Amino acid sequence: MKLAVFLPELLRHLFKKPATVDYPFKKLAVPVNFRGTPYLNPERCIVCRACERDCPAEAIEISSVNEAEKRFKMIIHNDRCVHCAQCVDSCPTTPKAMLMDSLFELADDDRHKLKKDWVYVRAVLKPKAAAPATPPPAAEPKA
Ligand code: SF4
Ligand code: SF4
């Protein structure tokens, strides 16, 4: 390349802002509605299992459902999660029991640590709807 062509190009780039960011030394702000990491708000969960059923990566596991003790355990296997947010879409509660936060730096050299971090054991099973009360039989008219 001739110097006459190269120099203006060089000078132009010397005073331009870099096109890349200095990650991980500078943190990036994630966009609104960014699909980061799924998390549960146990107080809202009705343990319907829709998130577990619809997760394409089989990353959600609900176990130890105990209605008598009103207890359940949910594991979100973040080592399998593909961050698609299907679990949030499938969650029927309003507001949603399953949500996505903005975290994306989950890498670890031990995948089991990711799983362990997302265990929930809470006493929040909603009581089943009570059967409608049967009205008392009408009193027999006295003779
Ligand atoms: S974000 Fe997608 S892959 Fe991850 S737990 Fe939810 S449904 Fe499964
Ligand atoms: S998080 Fe939502 S979809 Fe999953 S079990 Fe709870 S209520 Fe159902």
PDB file of C-alpha atoms and ligand atoms in Angstrom:
ATOM      1  CA  MET A   1       0.000   0.000   0.000  1.00  0.00           C
ATOM      2  CA  LYS A   2       1.290   3.434  -0.855  1.00  0.00           C
ATOM      3  CA  LEU A   3       2.058   5.785   2.045  1.00  0.00           C
ATOM      4  CA  ALA A   4      -0.252   8.451   0.629  1.00  0.00           C
ATOM      5  CA  VAL A   5      -3.170   6.062   0.906  1.00  0.00           C
ATOM      6  CA  PHE A   6      -2.143   4.513   4.201  1.00  0.00           C
ATOM      7  CA  LEU A   7      -1.467   7.682   6.210  1.00  0.00           C
ATOM      8  CA  PRO A   8      -4.925   9.298   6.032  1.00  0.00           C
ATOM      9  CA  GLU A   9      -6.485   5.959   6.949  1.00  0.00           C
ATOM     10  CA  LEU A  10      -4.115   5.599   9.906  1.00  0.00           C
ATOM     11  CA  LEU A  11      -4.840   9.123  11.152  1.00  0.00           C
ATOM     12  CA  ARG A  12      -8.563   8.619  10.823  1.00  0.00           C
ATOM     13  CA  HIS A  13      -8.437   5.511  13.028  1.00  0.00           C
ATOM     14  CA  LEU A  14      -6.127   7.121  15.594  1.00  0.00           C
ATOM     15  CA  PHE A  15      -8.893   9.511  16.644  1.00  0.00           C
ATOM     16  CA  LYS A  16     -11.818   7.104  16.394  1.00  0.00           C
ATOM     17  CA  LYS A  17     -13.394   5.385  19.402  1.00  0.00           C
ATOM     18  CA  PRO A  18     -12.586   1.667  19.517  1.00  0.00           C
ATOM     19  CA  ALA A  19     -15.230  -0.564  17.966  1.00  0.00           C
ATOM     20  CA  THR A  20     -14.737  -3.244  20.641  1.00  0.00           C
ATOM     21  CA  VAL A  21     -15.211  -3.082  24.419  1.00  0.00           C
ATOM     22  CA  ASP A  22     -12.596  -3.890  27.019  1.00  0.00           C
ATOM     23  CA  TYR A  23     -14.526  -6.842  28.486  1.00  0.00           C
ATOM     24  CA  PRO A  24     -14.125  -8.301  31.109  1.00  0.00           C
ATOM     25  CA  PHE A  25     -12.294  -5.281  32.532  1.00  0.00           C
ATOM     26  CA  LYS A  26     -15.239  -3.042  31.690  1.00  0.00           C
ATOM     27  CA  LYS A  27     -18.709  -4.334  32.458  1.00  0.00           C
ATOM     28  CA  LEU A  28     -21.376  -4.032  29.831  1.00  0.00           C
ATOM     29  CA  ALA A  29     -24.905  -2.931  30.628  1.00  0.00           C
ATOM     30  CA  VAL A  30     -27.280  -5.577  29.327  1.00  0.00           C
ATOM     31  CA  PRO A  31     -30.372  -4.523  27.371  1.00  0.00           C
ATOM     32  CA  VAL A  32     -33.851  -4.398  28.886  1.00  0.00           C
ATOM     33  CA  ASN A  33     -35.506  -7.850  28.824  1.00  0.00           C
ATOM     34  CA  PHE A  34     -32.116  -9.525  28.488  1.00  0.00           C
ATOM     35  CA  ARG A  35     -32.453 -13.288  28.984  1.00  0.00           C
ATOM     36  CA  GLY A  36     -29.849 -13.970  31.640  1.00  0.00           C
ATOM     37  CA  THR A  37     -30.319 -16.720  34.200  1.00  0.00           C
ATOM     38  CA  PRO A  38     -33.648 -18.215  35.289  1.00  0.00           C
ATOM     39  CA  TYR A  39     -34.601 -17.914  38.933  1.00  0.00           C
ATOM     40  CA  LEU A  40     -37.613 -18.773  40.998  1.00  0.00           C
ATOM     41  CA  ASN A  41     -39.700 -16.603  43.270  1.00  0.00           C
ATOM     42  CA  PRO A  42     -40.881 -19.452  45.528  1.00  0.00           C
ATOM     43  CA  GLU A  43     -43.596 -17.392  47.185  1.00  0.00           C
ATOM     44  CA  ARG A  44     -45.489 -17.239  43.887  1.00  0.00           C
ATOM     45  CA  CYS A  45     -44.915 -20.822  42.704  1.00  0.00           C
ATOM     46  CA  ILE A  46     -47.951 -23.123  42.646  1.00  0.00           C
ATOM     47  CA  VAL A  47     -45.785 -26.150  41.706  1.00  0.00           C
ATOM     48  CA  CYS A  48     -47.712 -26.812  38.513  1.00  0.00           C
ATOM     49  CA  ARG A  49     -44.542 -28.141  36.835  1.00  0.00           C
ATOM     50  CA  ALA A  50     -45.214 -26.337  33.529  1.00  0.00           C
ATOM     51  CA  CYS A  51     -41.661 -24.965  33.520  1.00  0.00           C
ATOM     52  CA  GLU A  52     -40.208 -28.425  34.115  1.00  0.00           C
ATOM     53  CA  ARG A  53     -42.406 -29.932  31.368  1.00  0.00           C
ATOM     54  CA  ASP A  54     -41.603 -27.288  28.737  1.00  0.00           C
ATOM     55  CA  CYS A  55     -37.888 -26.733  29.325  1.00  0.00           C
ATOM     56  CA  PRO A  56     -36.149 -27.929  26.132  1.00  0.00           C
ATOM     57  CA  ALA A  57     -32.887 -28.602  27.961  1.00  0.00           C
ATOM     58  CA  GLU A  58     -34.409 -30.564  30.868  1.00  0.00           C
ATOM     59  CA  ALA A  59     -32.733 -28.031  33.115  1.00  0.00           C
ATOM     60  CA  ILE A  60     -35.543 -27.796  35.677  1.00  0.00           C
ATOM     61  CA  GLU A  61     -36.175 -30.551  38.170  1.00  0.00           C
ATOM     62  CA  ILE A  62     -38.963 -30.445  40.735  1.00  0.00           C
ATOM     63  CA  SER A  63     -38.812 -33.090  43.412  1.00  0.00           C
ATOM     64  CA  SER A  64     -39.770 -33.833  46.992  1.00  0.00           C
ATOM     65  CA  VAL A  65     -43.236 -32.411  46.554  1.00  0.00           C
ATOM     66  CA  ASN A  66     -44.901 -32.922  49.860  1.00  0.00           C
ATOM     67  CA  GLU A  67     -48.389 -31.473  50.082  1.00  0.00           C
ATOM     68  CA  ALA A  68     -48.847 -32.509  53.703  1.00  0.00           C
ATOM     69  CA  GLU A  69     -45.800 -30.515  54.743  1.00  0.00           C
ATOM     70  CA  LYS A  70     -46.409 -27.893  52.014  1.00  0.00           C
ATOM     71  CA  ARG A  71     -42.860 -28.286  50.726  1.00  0.00           C
ATOM     72  CA  PHE A  72     -41.118 -28.702  47.362  1.00  0.00           C
ATOM     73  CA  LYS A  73     -37.624 -28.618  45.964  1.00  0.00           C
ATOM     74  CA  MET A  74     -36.666 -27.165  42.596  1.00  0.00           C
ATOM     75  CA  ILE A  75     -33.248 -27.457  41.012  1.00  0.00           C
ATOM     76  CA  ILE A  76     -32.333 -25.292  38.059  1.00  0.00           C
ATOM     77  CA  HIS A  77     -29.437 -26.983  36.291  1.00  0.00           C
ATOM     78  CA  ASN A  78     -27.636 -23.951  34.976  1.00  0.00           C
ATOM     79  CA  ASP A  79     -25.015 -26.173  33.389  1.00  0.00           C
ATOM     80  CA  ARG A  80     -27.741 -27.315  30.957  1.00  0.00           C
ATOM     81  CA  CYS A  81     -29.799 -24.129  30.614  1.00  0.00           C
ATOM     82  CA  VAL A  82     -29.797 -22.553  27.150  1.00  0.00           C
ATOM     83  CA  HIS A  83     -31.346 -19.272  28.374  1.00  0.00           C
ATOM     84  CA  CYS A  84     -34.366 -19.495  26.105  1.00  0.00           C
ATOM     85  CA  ALA A  85     -36.868 -18.223  28.754  1.00  0.00           C
ATOM     86  CA  GLN A  86     -39.444 -20.854  27.801  1.00  0.00           C
ATOM     87  CA  CYS A  87     -39.884 -21.584  31.521  1.00  0.00           C
ATOM     88  CA  VAL A  88     -40.912 -17.961  32.073  1.00  0.00           C
ATOM     89  CA  ASP A  89     -43.354 -18.055  29.156  1.00  0.00           C
ATOM     90  CA  SER A  90     -44.907 -21.292  30.440  1.00  0.00           C
ATOM     91  CA  CYS A  91     -45.267 -20.137  34.039  1.00  0.00           C
ATOM     92  CA  PRO A  92     -48.982 -19.432  34.546  1.00  0.00           C
ATOM     93  CA  THR A  93     -48.833 -17.250  37.649  1.00  0.00           C
ATOM     94  CA  THR A  94     -49.343 -13.488  37.671  1.00  0.00           C
ATOM     95  CA  PRO A  95     -46.884 -12.064  38.513  1.00  0.00           C
ATOM     96  CA  LYS A  96     -44.537 -14.787  37.262  1.00  0.00           C
ATOM     97  CA  ALA A  97     -42.968 -17.204  39.709  1.00  0.00           C
ATOM     98  CA  MET A  98     -40.230 -17.963  37.178  1.00  0.00           C
ATOM     99  CA  LEU A  99     -38.166 -15.005  36.037  1.00  0.00           C
ATOM    100  CA  MET A 100     -34.932 -14.255  34.226  1.00  0.00           C
ATOM    101  CA  ASP A 101     -32.298 -12.026  35.770  1.00  0.00           C
ATOM    102  CA  SER A 102     -29.487 -10.261  33.935  1.00  0.00           C
ATOM    103  CA  LEU A 103     -26.636 -12.550  35.055  1.00  0.00           C
ATOM    104  CA  PHE A 104     -24.622 -14.241  32.321  1.00  0.00           C
ATOM    105  CA  GLU A 105     -21.171 -14.830  33.835  1.00  0.00           C
ATOM    106  CA  LEU A 106     -21.846 -18.278  35.274  1.00  0.00           C
ATOM    107  CA  ALA A 107     -18.748 -20.119  34.080  1.00  0.00           C
ATOM    108  CA  ASP A 108     -17.163 -22.450  36.603  1.00  0.00           C
ATOM    109  CA  ASP A 109     -14.683 -25.307  36.372  1.00  0.00           C
ATOM    110  CA  ASP A 110     -17.127 -27.531  38.252  1.00  0.00           C
ATOM    111  CA  ARG A 111     -20.577 -27.816  36.653  1.00  0.00           C
ATOM    112  CA  HIS A 112     -22.052 -29.212  39.887  1.00  0.00           C
ATOM    113  CA  LYS A 113     -21.485 -25.891  41.608  1.00  0.00           C
ATOM    114  CA  LEU A 114     -23.885 -24.306  39.150  1.00  0.00           C
ATOM    115  CA  LYS A 115     -26.548 -26.840  40.022  1.00  0.00           C
ATOM    116  CA  LYS A 116     -26.025 -26.523  43.751  1.00  0.00           C
ATOM    117  CA  ASP A 117     -26.506 -22.789  43.670  1.00  0.00           C
ATOM    118  CA  TRP A 118     -30.077 -23.112  42.491  1.00  0.00           C
ATOM    119  CA  VAL A 119     -31.856 -25.323  45.003  1.00  0.00           C
ATOM    120  CA  TYR A 120     -35.057 -24.153  46.592  1.00  0.00           C
ATOM    121  CA  VAL A 121     -36.852 -25.758  49.481  1.00  0.00           C
ATOM    122  CA  ARG A 122     -39.750 -23.654  50.601  1.00  0.00           C
ATOM    123  CA  ALA A 123     -43.017 -24.160  52.434  1.00  0.00           C
ATOM    124  CA  VAL A 124     -45.276 -22.479  49.945  1.00  0.00           C
ATOM    125  CA  LEU A 125     -47.542 -25.039  48.282  1.00  0.00           C
ATOM    126  CA  LYS A 126     -50.872 -23.396  47.741  1.00  0.00           C
ATOM    127  CA  PRO A 127     -53.781 -25.199  49.443  1.00  0.00           C
ATOM    128  CA  LYS A 128     -56.123 -26.989  47.093  1.00  0.00           C
ATOM    129  CA  ALA A 129     -59.416 -25.213  46.444  1.00  0.00           C
ATOM    130  CA  ALA A 130     -61.924 -26.263  49.055  1.00  0.00           C
ATOM    131  CA  ALA A 131     -65.069 -27.998  47.814  1.00  0.00           C
ATOM    132  CA  PRO A 132     -68.098 -25.718  47.924  1.00  0.00           C
ATOM    133  CA  ALA A 133     -69.948 -26.051  51.195  1.00  0.00           C
ATOM    134  CA  THR A 134     -73.124 -28.153  50.995  1.00  0.00           C
ATOM    135  CA  PRO A 135     -76.127 -26.214  52.306  1.00  0.00           C
ATOM    136  CA  PRO A 136     -77.814 -27.878  55.320  1.00  0.00           C
ATOM    137  CA  PRO A 137     -80.987 -29.847  54.450  1.00  0.00           C
ATOM    138  CA  ALA A 138     -84.184 -27.843  54.744  1.00  0.00           C
ATOM    139  CA  ALA A 139     -85.990 -28.465  58.034  1.00  0.00           C
ATOM    140  CA  GLU A 140     -89.056 -30.712  57.769  1.00  0.00           C
ATOM    141  CA  PRO A 141     -92.264 -28.691  58.200  1.00  0.00           C
ATOM    142  CA  LYS A 142     -93.936 -29.517  61.513  1.00  0.00           C
ATOM    143  CA  ALA A 143     -97.282 -31.279  61.259  1.00  0.00           C
TER     144      ALA A 143
HETATM  145  S1  SF4 B   1     -34.305 -20.658  30.238  1.00  0.00           S
HETATM  146 FE1  SF4 B   1     -34.876 -22.327  28.801  1.00  0.00          FE
HETATM  147  S2  SF4 B   1     -33.298 -23.877  29.094  1.00  0.00           S
HETATM  148 FE2  SF4 B   1     -33.121 -22.480  30.829  1.00  0.00          FE
HETATM  149  S3  SF4 B   1     -34.357 -23.423  32.443  1.00  0.00           S
HETATM  150 FE3  SF4 B   1     -35.709 -21.988  31.339  1.00  0.00          FE
HETATM  151  S4  SF4 B   1     -36.721 -23.227  29.748  1.00  0.00           S
HETATM  152 FE4  SF4 B   1     -34.939 -24.385  30.493  1.00  0.00          FE
HETATM  153  S1  SF4 B   2     -42.267 -21.718  38.488  1.00  0.00           S
HETATM  154 FE1  SF4 B   2     -44.231 -21.349  37.466  1.00  0.00          FE
HETATM  155  S2  SF4 B   2     -44.378 -22.963  35.907  1.00  0.00           S
HETATM  156 FE2  SF4 B   2     -42.772 -23.597  37.348  1.00  0.00          FE
HETATM  157  S3  SF4 B   2     -43.850 -24.891  38.823  1.00  0.00           S
HETATM  158 FE3  SF4 B   2     -43.823 -22.813  39.677  1.00  0.00          FE
HETATM  159  S4  SF4 B   2     -45.758 -21.891  39.001  1.00  0.00           S
HETATM  160 FE4  SF4 B   2     -45.441 -23.721  37.735  1.00  0.00          FE
END
